[in-house]
PDB file of C-alpha atoms in Angstrom:
ATOM      1  CA  MET A   8       7.344  97.146 196.509  1.00 53.00           C
ATOM      2  CA  ASN A   9       8.498  99.253 199.429  1.00 55.00           C
ATOM      3  CA  HIS A  10      12.313  99.269 199.428  1.00 57.00           C
ATOM      4  CA  SER A  11      12.631 100.215 203.068  1.00 58.00           C
ATOM      5  CA  ASN A  12      10.999  96.941 204.111  1.00 60.00           C
ATOM      6  CA  PHE A  13      12.575  94.849 201.329  1.00 58.00           C
ATOM      7  CA  ASN A  14      14.346  91.699 202.465  1.00 58.00           C
ATOM      8  CA  PHE A  15      16.415  89.740 199.957  1.00 54.00           C
ATOM      9  CA  TYR A  16      15.624  86.413 201.599  1.00 54.00           C
ATOM     10  CA  ASP A  17      11.879  86.977 201.344  1.00 57.00           C
ATOM     11  CA  THR A  18      12.035  86.970 197.529  1.00 55.00           C
ATOM     12  CA  PHE A  19      13.218  83.334 197.465  1.00 55.00           C
ATOM     13  CA  ASN A  20      12.012  80.211 199.232  1.00 57.00           C
ATOM     14  CA  PHE A  21      14.863  79.689 201.674  1.00 55.00           C
ATOM     15  CA  ASP A  22      14.867  77.466 204.707  1.00 59.00           C
ATOM     16  CA  ASP A  23      15.620  78.988 208.061  1.00 61.00           C
ATOM     17  CA  ASP A  24      19.135  77.506 207.832  1.00 59.00           C
ATOM     18  CA  THR A  25      19.946  78.911 204.376  1.00 61.00           C
ATOM     19  CA  PRO A  26      21.431  82.264 205.555  1.00 64.00           C
ATOM     20  CA  VAL A  27      23.542  80.439 208.161  1.00 66.00           C
ATOM     21  CA  PHE A  28      24.727  77.948 205.541  1.00 68.00           C
ATOM     22  CA  ALA A  29      25.585  80.796 203.116  1.00 69.00           C
ATOM     23  CA  PHE A  30      27.610  82.509 205.831  1.00 70.00           C
ATOM     24  CA  GLN A  31      29.472  79.276 206.591  1.00 72.00           C
ATOM     25  CA  VAL A  32      30.297  78.761 202.901  1.00 70.00           C
ATOM     26  CA  ALA A  33      31.551  82.354 202.618  1.00 72.00           C
ATOM     27  CA  THR A  34      33.686  81.933 205.738  1.00 76.00           C
ATOM     28  CA  VAL A  35      35.276  78.759 204.366  1.00 72.00           C
ATOM     29  CA  MET A  36      35.965  80.431 201.006  1.00 72.00           C
ATOM     30  CA  VAL A  37      37.632  83.428 202.658  1.00 70.00           C
ATOM     31  CA  ALA A  38      39.784  81.172 204.863  1.00 71.00           C
ATOM     32  CA  GLU A  39      40.797  79.097 201.830  1.00 73.00           C
ATOM     33  CA  GLU A  40      41.711  82.208 199.862  1.00 70.00           C
ATOM     34  CA  GLU A  41      43.819  83.511 202.753  1.00 67.00           C
ATOM     35  CA  SER A  42      45.644  80.202 203.062  1.00 66.00           C
ATOM     36  CA  ASN A  43      46.377  80.234 199.308  1.00 63.00           C
ATOM     37  CA  ASN A  44      47.816  83.736 199.584  1.00 60.00           C
ATOM     38  CA  GLN A  45      49.895  82.993 202.641  1.00 59.00           C
ATOM     39  CA  GLY A  46      53.338  84.477 202.151  1.00 55.00           C
ATOM     40  CA  TRP A  47      52.064  87.052 199.671  1.00 56.00           C
ATOM     41  CA  ARG A  48      51.872  90.575 200.990  1.00 55.00           C
ATOM     42  CA  THR A  49      49.340  93.043 199.732  1.00 55.00           C
ATOM     43  CA  GLY A  50      50.459  96.597 199.121  1.00 61.00           C
ATOM     44  CA  TYR A  51      54.040  95.417 198.613  1.00 59.00           C
ATOM     45  CA  ARG A  52      56.624  98.126 199.137  1.00 63.00           C
ATOM     46  CA  GLY A  53      60.350  98.010 198.609  1.00 65.00           C
ATOM     47  CA  SER A  54      62.687  96.295 196.225  1.00 71.00           C
ATOM     48  CA  ILE A  55      61.306  93.680 193.906  1.00 74.00           C
ATOM     49  CA  LEU A  56      63.303  90.462 193.786  1.00 77.00           C
ATOM     50  CA  GLY A  57      64.509  89.682 190.279  1.00 78.00           C
ATOM     51  CA  HIS A  58      63.721  93.186 189.068  1.00 78.00           C
ATOM     52  CA  ASN A  59      66.127  94.311 186.353  1.00 81.00           C
ATOM     53  CA  ILE A  60      67.800  97.638 187.036  1.00 77.00           C
ATOM     54  CA  VAL A  61      68.395  99.817 183.998  1.00 81.00           C
ATOM     55  CA  ASN A  62      71.317 102.221 184.318  1.00 81.00           C
ATOM     56  CA  ARG A  63      70.109 105.414 182.671  1.00 82.00           C
ATOM     57  CA  ASN A  64      73.268 107.454 183.393  1.00 84.00           C
ATOM     58  CA  ARG A  65      71.155 110.130 185.052  1.00 82.00           C
ATOM     59  CA  LYS A  66      74.120 111.852 186.662  1.00 85.00           C
ATOM     60  CA  GLU A  67      75.965 112.131 183.329  1.00 89.00           C
ATOM     61  CA  CYS A  68      72.835 113.490 181.648  1.00 88.00           C
ATOM     62  CA  GLU A  69      72.358 116.039 184.428  1.00 87.00           C
ATOM     63  CA  LEU A  70      75.979 117.189 184.048  1.00 90.00           C
ATOM     64  CA  ARG A  71      75.563 117.454 180.264  1.00 91.00           C
ATOM     65  CA  LEU A  72      72.376 119.519 180.717  1.00 88.00           C
ATOM     66  CA  TYR A  73      74.176 121.808 183.142  1.00 89.00           C
ATOM     67  CA  HIS A  74      77.200 122.272 180.848  1.00 91.00           C
ATOM     68  CA  ASP A  75      74.992 122.769 177.777  1.00 91.00           C
ATOM     69  CA  TYR A  76      72.686 125.422 179.247  1.00 90.00           C
ATOM     70  CA  PHE A  77      73.676 126.682 182.711  1.00 88.00           C
ATOM     71  CA  ASP A  78      77.471 126.719 182.861  1.00 88.00           C
ATOM     72  CA  GLU A  79      79.482 129.964 182.936  1.00 90.00           C
ATOM     73  CA  ASN A  80      80.254 129.428 179.252  1.00 91.00           C
ATOM     74  CA  PRO A  81      77.306 127.312 178.056  1.00 91.00           C
ATOM     75  CA  LYS A  82      77.392 125.364 174.815  1.00 92.00           C
ATOM     76  CA  PHE A  83      74.095 126.902 173.669  1.00 91.00           C
ATOM     77  CA  THR A  84      73.452 130.627 173.476  1.00 91.00           C
ATOM     78  CA  GLU A  85      70.694 132.573 175.224  1.00 91.00           C
ATOM     79  CA  SER A  86      68.590 132.632 172.035  1.00 92.00           C
ATOM     80  CA  GLN A  87      68.934 128.857 171.632  1.00 92.00           C
ATOM     81  CA  PHE A  88      67.893 128.410 175.275  1.00 90.00           C
ATOM     82  CA  ARG A  89      64.880 130.658 174.729  1.00 92.00           C
ATOM     83  CA  ARG A  90      63.878 128.731 171.589  1.00 92.00           C
ATOM     84  CA  ARG A  91      64.121 125.383 173.394  1.00 91.00           C
ATOM     85  CA  PHE A  92      62.492 126.292 176.738  1.00 89.00           C
ATOM     86  CA  ARG A  93      60.261 129.184 175.589  1.00 93.00           C
ATOM     87  CA  MET A  94      61.620 131.495 178.315  1.00 91.00           C
ATOM     88  CA  SER A  95      64.826 133.219 179.283  1.00 92.00           C
ATOM     89  CA  ARG A  96      67.465 131.376 181.282  1.00 89.00           C
ATOM     90  CA  ARG A  97      67.100 133.920 184.091  1.00 91.00           C
ATOM     91  CA  LEU A  98      63.330 133.304 184.346  1.00 92.00           C
ATOM     92  CA  PHE A  99      63.854 129.530 184.228  1.00 88.00           C
ATOM     93  CA  LEU A 100      66.323 129.672 187.130  1.00 89.00           C
ATOM     94  CA  ARG A 101      63.990 131.953 189.125  1.00 92.00           C
ATOM     95  CA  ILE A 102      61.122 129.485 188.693  1.00 90.00           C
ATOM     96  CA  ALA A 103      63.359 126.544 189.635  1.00 88.00           C
ATOM     97  CA  ASN A 104      64.557 128.331 192.795  1.00 88.00           C
ATOM     98  CA  VAL A 105      61.008 129.289 193.855  1.00 90.00           C
ATOM     99  CA  VAL A 106      59.740 125.737 193.299  1.00 88.00           C
ATOM    100  CA  GLU A 107      62.668 124.315 195.269  1.00 87.00           C
ATOM    101  CA  ALA A 108      62.058 126.782 198.127  1.00 88.00           C
ATOM    102  CA  HIS A 109      58.304 126.133 198.159  1.00 89.00           C
ATOM    103  CA  ASN A 110      58.246 122.322 198.091  1.00 87.00           C
ATOM    104  CA  PRO A 111      60.881 120.148 199.808  1.00 84.00           C
ATOM    105  CA  TYR A 112      60.210 117.368 197.268  1.00 86.00           C
ATOM    106  CA  PHE A 113      62.365 119.242 194.738  1.00 83.00           C
ATOM    107  CA  ILE A 114      65.389 119.739 197.031  1.00 83.00           C
ATOM    108  CA  GLN A 115      68.373 117.658 196.000  1.00 83.00           C
ATOM    109  CA  ARG A 116      69.176 115.021 198.635  1.00 85.00           C
ATOM    110  CA  THR A 117      70.749 111.606 198.987  1.00 83.00           C
ATOM    111  CA  ASP A 118      68.772 108.393 198.645  1.00 78.00           C
ATOM    112  CA  ALA A 119      68.847 105.288 200.849  1.00 80.00           C
ATOM    113  CA  LEU A 120      72.107 104.150 199.237  1.00 76.00           C
ATOM    114  CA  GLY A 121      73.787 107.479 199.911  1.00 80.00           C
ATOM    115  CA  ILE A 122      73.748 108.493 196.240  1.00 79.00           C
ATOM    116  CA  LEU A 123      73.027 112.143 195.546  1.00 79.00           C
ATOM    117  CA  GLY A 124      69.748 112.543 193.658  1.00 79.00           C
ATOM    118  CA  LEU A 125      68.992 114.799 190.753  1.00 78.00           C
ATOM    119  CA  SER A 126      68.968 118.569 191.119  1.00 79.00           C
ATOM    120  CA  CYS A 127      65.959 120.790 190.608  1.00 78.00           C
ATOM    121  CA  LEU A 128      67.067 121.591 187.060  1.00 76.00           C
TER     122      LEU A 128
END
């Protein structure tokens, strides 16, 4: 069988009206599906009604991280920092500053509610 000349309708015994009828059935099914989904948006973006918001105290955790590792008098020593992060504090801060300067995604900014987001640390 030569695929370049293959016609699906030739393999079955269809009337001349069969392709037209199939198209009409498909059109009705699509219209019915669209009417059932009326009011539903695809690719929904934004807040979800009824969505529970979990307060994770991100700001408090960020402050604790800063005071534990990056403050003038941090809670943990340089050797404890190195053991936890596998690098010196100075190298960690250099990497964080380079990443922040390279990609604006990591720059701390306010969100739509005016709340300051998390820092690069």
